[in-house]
Amino acid sequence: MELKDSSTEDKIKNAAKAVFHRKGFAAARTRDIAEEAGINLALLNYYFRSKERLFVLVMIETLSGFFGSVSVIINNPETTFEEKIEQFAAGYIDLIFREPDIPLFIMSEIRNNPEQLLQKIDIRNTVFNSVFIRQFAESVQQGKIKDQSFLHFMMNFIGLIVFPFIGKPLLKAISGLTEEEFNALIEERKKLIPVWIKAMMN
Amino acid sequence: MELKDSSTEDKIKNAAKAVFHRKGFAAARTRDIAEEAGINLALLNYYFRSKERLFVLVMIETLSGFFGSVSVIINNPETTFEEKIEQFAAGYIDLIFREPDIPLFIMSEIRNNPEQLLQKIDIRNTVFNSVFIRQFAESVQQGKIKDQSFLHFMMNFIGLIVFPFIGKPLLKAISGLTEEEFNALIEERKKLIPVWIKAMMN
DNA sequence: ATTATTTTTAATCATTTGATTAATGTTTAT
DNA sequence: ATAAACATTAATCAAATGATTAAAAATAAT
């Protein structure tokens, strides 16, 4: 998963990340986490008080790690709108390849507890104060792309990136592809999605 | 949710559907279901033996209801490829509007138990023996759309339809829209998705 | 070296939760 | 009307699970 299994505390946190991501809060048992971490169950409560507090911690790190890496890309003042689209697609697909359980994990857990989890991260401002959204507006104004809802655009863009990971088990069953073949297909999308998105916008 | 709360058995099954769809298998307690159904807890086991058997039953009905309605649209011999795209998008968005928890429910539970659940429904044949895929191939051959992977096409199409529902809590938080405003946005997509999809294919 | 502090462990607790049981009530068949 | 079958309920069970405790081990401070 990540790294740094030096301290017991880190061992537990990393194990918790893995187990929570894979099974979700409700299905994850503290004994699963302890076993994955290779530590005594009591240490989980010793270091983190409760399953719930450990979960919140994991969730905060997961969310900020996941959305934090967006921030860098969409606020780069050096790149054009088109370049950001390309970097965003490729960067995000790589990121999710490394931790493929995260999208479904985030969506599932937010469903179960929208308010509490969402206030932990100001994703709204990240998006709406970004260079990216300003460049989108400029491109519309300059007639480079046709006038359209930024939200539709974002839904489409993120949906194209994320959906194959969320629907992977189902899509593999439909297609009959192996893990490697399916991953290769997703890999292709790093280049294809920007092309499709541009086609949709004109 | 559905209807027919005549018999106790149906009351329990419908309550189970609602609770499982909303919370998933692991987080759903049999007592939640009993309460939602307004019946004594023991009746759940009396009629359905166990939580797990009740869940499998709910899952089978959910999957066949969800994918069954696809079958009708994509195998209609009367409609063209383009018409199927329009009907599929509009029909599916309407369907999910009625039961918005289903996509995330299906994806989550399949992740937890891919083999066992997927063999219960031969989605693969539904798609690959459909009139729809034949018409796709024809359109490619006739040069109406450019040569491309059917699987990418399906991922894109389904992703555009389904993702706004899966990501709804997050997307609402990002956009700051109310429930009604967000639903109105999705409603627009019934017309927009076919346009986008066609743009992507050329 | 000795003491104090921190970490780890095995055992145990209390609650939750899926499931069963035995008694009671209700419907159906004769 | 009576018996048989079915449905419902309250009480209870057993296993799972999050959490705690008290003792032991390891580490740090003096």
Short mmCIF file of C-alpha atoms (C1' of nucleotides) in Angstrom, two decimals:
data_model
loop_
_atom_site.label_atom_id
_atom_site.label_comp_id
_atom_site.label_asym_id
_atom_site.label_seq_id
_atom_site.Cartn_x
_atom_site.Cartn_y
_atom_site.Cartn_z
CA MET A 1 0.00 0.00 0.00
CA GLU A 2 1.85 3.03 1.24
CA LEU A 3 5.09 2.74 3.18
CA LYS A 4 6.55 3.47 6.65
CA ASP A 5 5.61 0.51 8.74
CA SER A 6 8.21 1.57 11.22
CA SER A 7 6.12 2.23 14.30
CA THR A 8 3.26 0.15 15.61
CA GLU A 9 1.01 3.13 15.18
CA ASP A 10 1.81 3.32 11.48
CA LYS A 11 1.42 -0.41 11.05
CA ILE A 12 -2.09 -0.16 12.42
CA LYS A 13 -3.00 2.90 10.41
CA ASN A 14 -1.80 1.40 7.16
CA ALA A 15 -3.55 -1.88 7.87
CA ALA A 16 -6.71 0.03 8.71
CA LYS A 17 -6.46 1.91 5.43
CA ALA A 18 -6.15 -1.31 3.49
CA VAL A 19 -9.00 -3.07 5.26
CA PHE A 20 -11.36 -0.11 5.33
CA HIS A 21 -10.72 0.60 1.66
CA ARG A 22 -11.31 -3.02 0.71
CA LYS A 23 -14.39 -3.74 2.83
CA GLY A 24 -15.84 -0.46 4.02
CA PHE A 25 -16.46 0.60 7.61
CA ALA A 26 -19.34 -1.71 8.45
CA ALA A 27 -17.80 -4.90 7.09
CA ALA A 28 -14.34 -4.24 8.48
CA ARG A 29 -13.72 -5.81 11.88
CA THR A 30 -11.10 -4.50 14.26
CA ARG A 31 -9.73 -8.06 14.38
CA ASP A 32 -9.21 -7.93 10.60
CA ILE A 33 -7.17 -4.79 11.01
CA ALA A 34 -5.15 -6.18 13.90
CA GLU A 35 -4.38 -9.32 11.93
CA GLU A 36 -3.42 -7.38 8.80
CA ALA A 37 -1.14 -5.22 10.92
CA GLY A 38 0.29 -8.20 12.74
CA ILE A 39 -0.36 -6.71 16.14
CA ASN A 40 -2.40 -7.44 19.22
CA LEU A 41 -5.99 -6.28 19.03
CA ALA A 42 -5.72 -4.21 22.20
CA LEU A 43 -3.08 -2.01 20.59
CA LEU A 44 -5.66 -0.71 18.17
CA ASN A 45 -7.64 0.77 21.03
CA TYR A 46 -4.48 1.74 22.89
CA TYR A 47 -3.32 3.97 20.03
CA PHE A 48 -6.60 5.04 18.44
CA ARG A 49 -9.26 4.74 21.17
CA SER A 50 -11.94 3.22 18.96
CA LYS A 51 -12.72 1.77 15.57
CA GLU A 52 -14.66 4.89 14.70
CA ARG A 53 -11.85 7.32 15.55
CA LEU A 54 -9.41 5.21 13.56
CA PHE A 55 -11.84 5.26 10.66
CA VAL A 56 -12.24 9.02 10.73
CA LEU A 57 -8.48 9.39 10.69
CA VAL A 58 -8.15 7.06 7.74
CA MET A 59 -10.95 8.84 5.93
CA ILE A 60 -9.39 12.28 6.41
CA GLU A 61 -6.04 11.09 5.09
CA THR A 62 -7.70 9.29 2.21
CA LEU A 63 -9.78 12.28 1.18
CA SER A 64 -7.00 14.81 1.45
CA GLY A 65 -4.59 12.52 -0.35
CA PHE A 66 -7.07 11.91 -3.09
CA PHE A 67 -8.33 15.43 -3.60
CA GLY A 68 -5.08 17.06 -2.68
CA SER A 69 -3.39 15.67 -5.74
CA VAL A 70 -6.09 17.24 -7.88
CA SER A 71 -5.32 20.60 -6.48
CA VAL A 72 -1.79 20.62 -7.80
CA ILE A 73 -2.84 19.81 -11.33
CA ILE A 74 -5.83 22.12 -11.64
CA ASN A 75 -4.01 25.09 -10.15
CA ASN A 76 -0.84 24.92 -12.18
CA PRO A 77 -0.51 28.40 -13.73
CA GLU A 78 1.95 27.14 -16.36
CA THR A 79 -0.39 24.81 -18.22
CA THR A 80 -3.24 25.54 -20.60
CA PHE A 81 -6.80 24.30 -20.18
CA GLU A 82 -6.20 21.52 -22.68
CA GLU A 83 -3.01 20.47 -21.00
CA LYS A 84 -4.75 20.32 -17.65
CA ILE A 85 -7.35 18.00 -19.12
CA GLU A 86 -4.61 15.70 -20.35
CA GLN A 87 -2.68 15.78 -17.10
CA PHE A 88 -5.77 15.37 -14.99
CA ALA A 89 -6.90 12.30 -16.88
CA ALA A 90 -3.51 10.63 -16.94
CA GLY A 91 -2.63 11.62 -13.40
CA TYR A 92 -5.89 10.45 -11.94
CA ILE A 93 -5.92 7.15 -13.73
CA ASP A 94 -2.40 6.48 -12.46
CA LEU A 95 -3.39 7.48 -8.96
CA ILE A 96 -6.41 5.17 -8.94
CA PHE A 97 -4.37 2.36 -10.44
CA ARG A 98 -2.22 2.52 -7.34
CA GLU A 99 -5.25 2.42 -5.02
CA PRO A 100 -8.15 1.08 -7.05
CA ASP A 101 -10.51 0.61 -4.10
CA ILE A 102 -10.59 4.26 -3.18
CA PRO A 103 -13.31 5.62 -5.47
CA LEU A 104 -15.91 3.07 -4.44
CA PHE A 105 -14.79 3.39 -0.84
CA ILE A 106 -15.28 7.15 -0.84
CA MET A 107 -18.64 7.02 -2.59
CA SER A 108 -19.97 4.30 -0.29
CA GLU A 109 -18.89 5.93 2.93
CA ILE A 110 -20.05 9.38 1.94
CA ARG A 111 -23.46 7.88 1.21
CA ASN A 112 -23.59 6.56 4.76
CA ASN A 113 -22.52 9.80 6.34
CA PRO A 114 -22.55 12.74 3.92
CA GLU A 115 -22.50 15.78 6.22
CA GLN A 116 -19.91 14.70 8.72
CA LEU A 117 -17.42 13.42 6.17
CA LEU A 118 -17.77 16.17 3.60
CA GLN A 119 -17.16 19.00 6.01
CA LYS A 120 -13.74 17.54 6.67
CA ILE A 121 -12.57 18.63 3.25
CA ASP A 122 -13.43 21.81 1.43
CA ILE A 123 -13.55 20.25 -1.99
CA ARG A 124 -16.00 22.97 -3.06
CA ASN A 125 -13.45 25.75 -2.78
CA THR A 126 -10.71 23.61 -4.25
CA VAL A 127 -12.73 23.36 -7.43
CA PHE A 128 -14.34 26.77 -7.59
CA ASN A 129 -11.25 28.82 -6.87
CA SER A 130 -9.10 26.84 -9.25
CA VAL A 131 -7.21 28.07 -12.25
CA PHE A 132 -8.95 25.28 -14.12
CA ILE A 133 -12.46 26.68 -13.75
CA ARG A 134 -11.22 30.15 -14.74
CA GLN A 135 -9.63 28.73 -17.86
CA PHE A 136 -12.85 26.89 -18.61
CA ALA A 137 -14.79 30.15 -18.45
CA GLU A 138 -12.20 31.88 -20.64
CA SER A 139 -12.36 29.14 -23.24
CA VAL A 140 -16.14 29.52 -23.37
CA GLN A 141 -15.87 33.29 -23.69
CA GLN A 142 -13.28 33.04 -26.45
CA GLY A 143 -15.53 30.63 -28.31
CA LYS A 144 -12.96 27.83 -28.13
CA ILE A 145 -15.56 25.54 -26.62
CA LYS A 146 -19.29 25.97 -26.73
CA ASP A 147 -21.22 27.47 -23.83
CA GLN A 148 -22.11 24.71 -21.40
CA SER A 149 -22.53 23.82 -17.75
CA PHE A 150 -19.25 23.41 -15.93
CA LEU A 151 -20.92 20.85 -13.71
CA HIS A 152 -21.99 18.66 -16.58
CA PHE A 153 -18.48 18.92 -17.89
CA MET A 154 -16.98 17.85 -14.56
CA MET A 155 -19.45 15.01 -14.11
CA ASN A 156 -18.61 13.72 -17.55
CA PHE A 157 -14.90 14.09 -17.09
CA ILE A 158 -14.72 12.46 -13.67
CA GLY A 159 -17.27 9.85 -14.66
CA LEU A 160 -15.22 8.76 -17.65
CA ILE A 161 -12.13 8.48 -15.47
CA VAL A 162 -13.62 6.84 -12.41
CA PHE A 163 -16.45 4.66 -13.62
CA PRO A 164 -14.32 1.86 -15.08
CA PHE A 165 -12.78 1.36 -11.65
CA ILE A 166 -16.07 1.46 -9.80
CA GLY A 167 -17.72 -0.90 -12.24
CA LYS A 168 -14.68 -3.09 -12.77
CA PRO A 169 -16.04 -6.41 -11.43
CA LEU A 170 -19.21 -5.99 -13.45
CA LEU A 171 -17.44 -4.77 -16.57
CA LYS A 172 -14.97 -7.64 -16.39
CA ALA A 173 -17.85 -10.07 -16.17
CA ILE A 174 -19.58 -8.47 -19.14
CA SER A 175 -16.47 -8.37 -21.27
CA GLY A 176 -14.85 -11.60 -20.17
CA LEU A 177 -11.49 -9.85 -20.08
CA THR A 178 -8.69 -10.84 -17.73
CA GLU A 179 -7.33 -8.48 -15.13
CA GLU A 180 -4.38 -7.56 -17.36
CA GLU A 181 -6.52 -7.03 -20.44
CA PHE A 182 -8.91 -4.88 -18.51
CA ASN A 183 -6.11 -2.80 -17.02
CA ALA A 184 -4.66 -2.34 -20.49
CA LEU A 185 -8.02 -1.02 -21.61
CA ILE A 186 -8.07 1.51 -18.81
CA GLU A 187 -4.50 2.47 -19.62
CA GLU A 188 -5.66 3.40 -23.13
CA ARG A 189 -8.15 5.79 -21.62
CA LYS A 190 -5.42 8.09 -20.37
CA LYS A 191 -5.05 9.25 -23.97
CA LEU A 192 -8.63 8.65 -25.13
CA ILE A 193 -10.56 10.53 -22.48
CA PRO A 194 -9.06 13.93 -23.36
CA VAL A 195 -9.95 13.30 -26.99
CA TRP A 196 -13.50 12.33 -26.13
CA ILE A 197 -13.96 15.21 -23.74
CA LYS A 198 -12.83 17.71 -26.34
CA ALA A 199 -15.20 16.16 -28.88
CA MET A 200 -18.06 16.51 -26.42
CA MET A 201 -17.34 20.12 -25.72
CA ASN A 202 -17.59 21.34 -29.28
CA MET B 1 -40.45 1.54 -2.89
CA GLU B 2 -42.24 -1.05 -4.92
CA LEU B 3 -45.76 -2.18 -4.07
CA LYS B 4 -47.71 -5.26 -2.87
CA ASP B 5 -47.33 -5.21 0.85
CA SER B 6 -50.21 -7.62 1.09
CA SER B 7 -48.55 -10.62 2.68
CA THR B 8 -46.09 -10.64 5.53
CA GLU B 9 -43.57 -12.26 3.26
CA ASP B 10 -43.80 -9.37 0.80
CA LYS B 11 -43.61 -6.80 3.57
CA ILE B 12 -40.34 -8.33 4.71
CA LYS B 13 -38.91 -8.66 1.23
CA ASN B 14 -39.71 -5.07 0.34
CA ALA B 15 -38.34 -3.80 3.61
CA ALA B 16 -35.21 -5.85 3.05
CA LYS B 17 -34.82 -4.38 -0.40
CA ALA B 18 -35.08 -0.87 0.96
CA VAL B 19 -32.67 -1.44 3.83
CA PHE B 20 -30.12 -3.45 1.87
CA HIS B 21 -30.15 -0.92 -0.96
CA ARG B 22 -29.69 1.97 1.44
CA LYS B 23 -27.03 0.50 3.74
CA GLY B 24 -25.54 -2.56 2.04
CA PHE B 25 -25.39 -6.08 3.41
CA ALA B 26 -22.85 -5.57 6.17
CA ALA B 27 -24.40 -2.45 7.68
CA ALA B 28 -27.98 -3.69 7.45
CA ARG B 29 -29.23 -5.40 10.60
CA THR B 30 -32.06 -7.88 10.58
CA ARG B 31 -33.69 -5.75 13.25
CA ASP B 32 -33.63 -2.77 10.87
CA ILE B 33 -35.47 -4.81 8.32
CA ALA B 34 -37.99 -6.13 10.83
CA GLU B 35 -38.69 -2.62 12.04
CA GLU B 36 -39.01 -1.21 8.52
CA ALA B 37 -41.42 -4.03 7.70
CA GLY B 38 -43.34 -3.58 10.94
CA ILE B 39 -43.10 -7.23 11.85
CA ASN B 40 -41.61 -9.40 14.54
CA LEU B 41 -37.96 -10.21 14.05
CA ALA B 42 -38.55 -13.96 14.21
CA LEU B 43 -40.75 -13.80 11.14
CA LEU B 44 -37.75 -12.85 9.05
CA ASN B 45 -36.10 -16.16 9.84
CA TYR B 46 -39.43 -17.99 9.69
CA TYR B 47 -39.96 -16.96 6.07
CA PHE B 48 -36.43 -16.59 4.78
CA ARG B 49 -34.25 -18.78 7.02
CA SER B 50 -31.38 -16.33 7.31
CA LYS B 51 -30.20 -12.81 6.60
CA GLU B 52 -27.93 -14.18 3.91
CA ARG B 53 -30.65 -16.08 2.06
CA LEU B 54 -32.90 -13.04 2.19
CA PHE B 55 -30.07 -10.97 0.81
CA VAL B 56 -29.40 -13.32 -2.07
CA LEU B 57 -33.08 -13.23 -2.94
CA VAL B 58 -33.13 -9.45 -2.88
CA MET B 59 -29.97 -9.33 -4.95
CA ILE B 60 -31.33 -11.65 -7.61
CA GLU B 61 -34.52 -9.64 -7.95
CA THR B 62 -32.58 -6.39 -7.98
CA LEU B 63 -30.14 -7.55 -10.64
CA SER B 64 -32.74 -9.10 -12.89
CA GLY B 65 -35.03 -6.10 -12.50
CA PHE B 66 -32.19 -3.75 -13.28
CA PHE B 67 -30.61 -5.59 -16.17
CA GLY B 68 -33.86 -7.06 -17.39
CA SER B 69 -35.15 -3.67 -18.37
CA VAL B 70 -32.02 -3.13 -20.46
CA SER B 71 -32.74 -6.24 -22.41
CA VAL B 72 -36.03 -4.94 -23.74
CA ILE B 73 -34.51 -1.74 -25.04
CA ILE B 74 -31.34 -3.11 -26.58
CA ASN B 75 -33.14 -5.96 -28.32
CA ASN B 76 -35.98 -4.02 -29.88
CA PRO B 77 -35.79 -4.88 -33.59
CA GLU B 78 -37.91 -1.87 -34.52
CA THR B 79 -35.51 0.85 -33.42
CA THR B 80 -32.29 2.08 -34.97
CA PHE B 81 -28.94 2.25 -33.23
CA GLU B 82 -29.35 5.94 -32.61
CA GLU B 83 -32.85 5.49 -31.25
CA LYS B 84 -31.63 2.81 -28.88
CA ILE B 85 -29.03 5.19 -27.52
CA GLU B 86 -31.72 7.77 -26.86
CA GLN B 87 -34.11 5.29 -25.29
CA PHE B 88 -31.42 3.65 -23.25
CA ALA B 89 -30.24 6.92 -21.77
CA ALA B 90 -33.71 8.24 -20.99
CA GLY B 91 -35.05 4.89 -19.81
CA TYR B 92 -32.14 4.22 -17.54
CA ILE B 93 -32.08 7.62 -15.98
CA ASP B 94 -35.79 7.29 -15.23
CA LEU B 95 -35.26 3.85 -13.78
CA ILE B 96 -32.46 5.00 -11.50
CA PHE B 97 -34.46 8.06 -10.47
CA ARG B 98 -37.02 5.66 -9.07
CA GLU B 99 -34.39 3.67 -7.17
CA PRO B 100 -31.33 5.87 -6.87
CA ASP B 101 -29.50 3.64 -4.40
CA ILE B 102 -29.29 0.69 -6.75
CA PRO B 103 -26.14 1.48 -8.76
CA LEU B 104 -23.93 2.01 -5.74
CA PHE B 105 -25.56 -0.96 -4.02
CA ILE B 106 -24.80 -3.27 -6.93
CA MET B 107 -21.23 -2.07 -7.36
CA SER B 108 -20.47 -2.34 -3.65
CA GLU B 109 -21.89 -5.80 -3.18
CA ILE B 110 -20.34 -7.19 -6.34
CA ARG B 111 -16.98 -5.96 -5.08
CA ASN B 112 -17.49 -7.98 -1.90
CA ASN B 113 -18.55 -11.13 -3.68
CA PRO B 114 -17.93 -11.00 -7.42
CA GLU B 115 -18.11 -14.65 -8.49
CA GLN B 116 -21.12 -15.78 -6.54
CA LEU B 117 -23.28 -12.80 -7.42
CA LEU B 118 -22.33 -12.47 -11.06
CA GLN B 119 -23.09 -16.06 -11.97
CA LYS B 120 -26.67 -15.44 -10.93
CA ILE B 121 -27.23 -13.28 -13.98
CA ASP B 122 -25.86 -13.84 -17.44
CA ILE B 123 -25.33 -10.21 -18.22
CA ARG B 124 -22.56 -11.18 -20.61
CA ASN B 125 -24.90 -12.91 -23.04
CA THR B 126 -27.55 -10.24 -22.64
CA VAL B 127 -25.09 -7.72 -24.01
CA PHE B 128 -23.23 -9.79 -26.57
CA ASN B 129 -26.23 -11.37 -28.23
CA SER B 130 -28.13 -8.13 -28.38
CA VAL B 131 -29.45 -6.37 -31.43
CA PHE B 132 -27.65 -3.33 -30.08
CA ILE B 133 -24.14 -4.72 -30.44
CA ARG B 134 -24.95 -5.96 -33.93
CA GLN B 135 -26.16 -2.52 -34.92
CA PHE B 136 -23.00 -1.02 -33.41
CA ALA B 137 -20.87 -3.29 -35.61
CA GLU B 138 -22.97 -2.42 -38.65
CA SER B 139 -22.61 1.29 -38.01
CA VAL B 140 -18.86 0.88 -37.82
CA GLN B 141 -18.78 -1.14 -41.03
CA GLN B 142 -20.93 1.38 -42.86
CA GLY B 143 -18.62 4.15 -41.73
CA LYS B 144 -21.39 5.92 -39.80
CA ILE B 145 -19.24 5.91 -36.69
CA LYS B 146 -15.52 5.46 -36.53
CA ASP B 147 -13.95 2.13 -35.72
CA GLN B 148 -13.62 1.80 -31.95
CA SER B 149 -13.84 -0.59 -29.04
CA PHE B 150 -17.38 -1.53 -28.11
CA LEU B 151 -16.26 -1.85 -24.53
CA HIS B 152 -14.93 1.67 -24.33
CA PHE B 153 -18.17 2.81 -25.85
CA MET B 154 -20.24 0.94 -23.25
CA MET B 155 -18.08 2.12 -20.36
CA ASN B 156 -18.48 5.69 -21.53
CA PHE B 157 -22.19 5.40 -22.10
CA ILE B 158 -23.01 3.69 -18.81
CA GLY B 159 -20.53 5.87 -16.94
CA LEU B 160 -22.18 9.05 -18.18
CA ILE B 161 -25.57 7.73 -17.12
CA VAL B 162 -24.71 6.19 -13.79
CA PHE B 163 -21.89 8.26 -12.36
CA PRO B 164 -23.97 11.28 -11.32
CA PHE B 165 -26.06 8.98 -9.12
CA ILE B 166 -23.09 7.20 -7.61
CA GLY B 167 -21.27 10.45 -6.95
CA LYS B 168 -24.35 12.43 -5.99
CA PRO B 169 -23.46 13.28 -2.37
CA LEU B 170 -19.99 14.38 -3.42
CA LEU B 171 -21.18 16.25 -6.50
CA LYS B 172 -23.85 18.03 -4.51
CA ALA B 173 -21.22 19.11 -2.02
CA ILE B 174 -18.96 20.37 -4.78
CA SER B 175 -21.69 22.23 -6.61
CA GLY B 176 -23.69 23.44 -3.64
CA LEU B 177 -26.89 22.55 -5.47
CA THR B 178 -30.08 21.51 -3.70
CA GLU B 179 -31.64 18.11 -4.23
CA GLU B 180 -34.12 19.53 -6.74
CA GLU B 181 -31.54 21.49 -8.66
CA PHE B 182 -29.29 18.48 -8.85
CA ASN B 183 -32.12 16.26 -10.04
CA ALA B 184 -33.00 18.83 -12.69
CA LEU B 185 -29.42 18.66 -13.90
CA ILE B 186 -29.60 14.90 -14.21
CA GLU B 187 -32.92 15.22 -15.99
CA GLU B 188 -31.19 17.35 -18.63
CA ARG B 189 -28.78 14.51 -19.25
CA LYS B 190 -31.49 12.34 -20.76
CA LYS B 191 -31.20 14.50 -23.86
CA LEU B 192 -27.56 15.53 -23.51
CA ILE B 193 -25.91 12.14 -23.14
CA PRO B 194 -27.01 10.89 -26.57
CA VAL B 195 -25.63 14.07 -28.10
CA TRP B 196 -22.34 13.72 -26.27
CA ILE B 197 -22.03 10.03 -27.08
CA LYS B 198 -22.56 10.67 -30.76
CA ALA B 199 -19.96 13.43 -30.68
CA MET B 200 -17.49 11.06 -29.07
CA MET B 201 -18.04 8.36 -31.64
CA ASN B 202 -17.19 10.43 -34.65
"C1'" DA C 1 21.48 -0.48 38.78
"C1'" DT C 2 17.08 1.05 39.93
"C1'" DT C 3 12.91 3.26 39.08
"C1'" DA C 4 9.49 5.14 36.17
"C1'" DT C 5 7.24 5.13 31.85
"C1'" DT C 6 5.69 3.16 27.83
"C1'" DT C 7 4.37 -0.77 25.09
"C1'" DT C 8 2.53 -5.33 24.50
"C1'" DT C 9 -0.12 -9.39 25.68
"C1'" DA C 10 -3.74 -12.71 27.15
"C1'" DA C 11 -7.87 -12.87 29.26
"C1'" DT C 12 -12.20 -11.04 29.88
"C1'" DC C 13 -16.38 -7.89 29.54
"C1'" DA C 14 -20.47 -5.99 27.68
"C1'" DT C 15 -23.14 -5.21 23.83
"C1'" DT C 16 -24.81 -6.26 19.48
"C1'" DT C 17 -26.77 -9.28 16.40
"C1'" DG C 18 -28.36 -13.38 13.78
"C1'" DA C 19 -31.03 -17.13 14.98
"C1'" DT C 20 -34.06 -20.38 17.69
"C1'" DT C 21 -37.68 -21.92 20.73
"C1'" DA C 22 -41.83 -22.64 23.06
"C1'" DA C 23 -46.10 -20.78 23.81
"C1'" DT C 24 -50.11 -18.37 21.86
"C1'" DG C 25 -53.11 -16.93 18.30
"C1'" DT C 26 -55.25 -17.49 13.77
"C1'" DT C 27 -56.73 -19.66 9.66
"C1'" DT C 28 -57.97 -23.74 6.99
"C1'" DA C 29 -59.64 -28.36 6.36
"C1'" DT C 30 -62.64 -31.98 7.74
"C1'" DA D 1 -67.29 -27.96 16.12
"C1'" DT D 2 -62.86 -29.90 16.15
"C1'" DA D 3 -58.41 -30.90 14.65
"C1'" DA D 4 -54.57 -29.75 11.94
"C1'" DA D 5 -51.68 -26.53 9.84
"C1'" DC D 6 -49.89 -22.11 9.69
"C1'" DA D 7 -48.59 -17.48 11.56
"C1'" DT D 8 -47.08 -14.53 15.25
"C1'" DT D 9 -44.96 -13.21 19.53
"C1'" DA D 10 -41.83 -12.62 23.58
"C1'" DA D 11 -38.08 -14.55 25.52
"C1'" DT D 12 -33.77 -16.43 25.05
"C1'" DC D 13 -29.38 -18.34 23.00
"C1'" DA D 14 -24.87 -18.38 21.04
"C1'" DA D 15 -21.52 -16.29 18.44
"C1'" DA D 16 -19.32 -12.17 16.95
"C1'" DT D 17 -17.33 -7.97 18.00
"C1'" DG D 18 -15.68 -3.52 20.01
"C1'" DA D 19 -13.54 -2.42 24.07
"C1'" DT D 20 -11.15 -2.82 28.69
"C1'" DT D 21 -8.11 -4.57 32.24
"C1'" DA D 22 -4.38 -6.27 34.79
"C1'" DA D 23 -0.18 -8.31 34.38
"C1'" DA D 24 4.20 -8.80 31.90
"C1'" DA D 25 7.79 -7.08 28.92
"C1'" DA D 26 10.48 -3.57 26.97
"C1'" DT D 27 12.32 0.98 26.97
"C1'" DA D 28 13.72 5.34 28.93
"C1'" DA D 29 15.07 8.27 32.78
"C1'" DT D 30 17.59 8.92 36.98
#
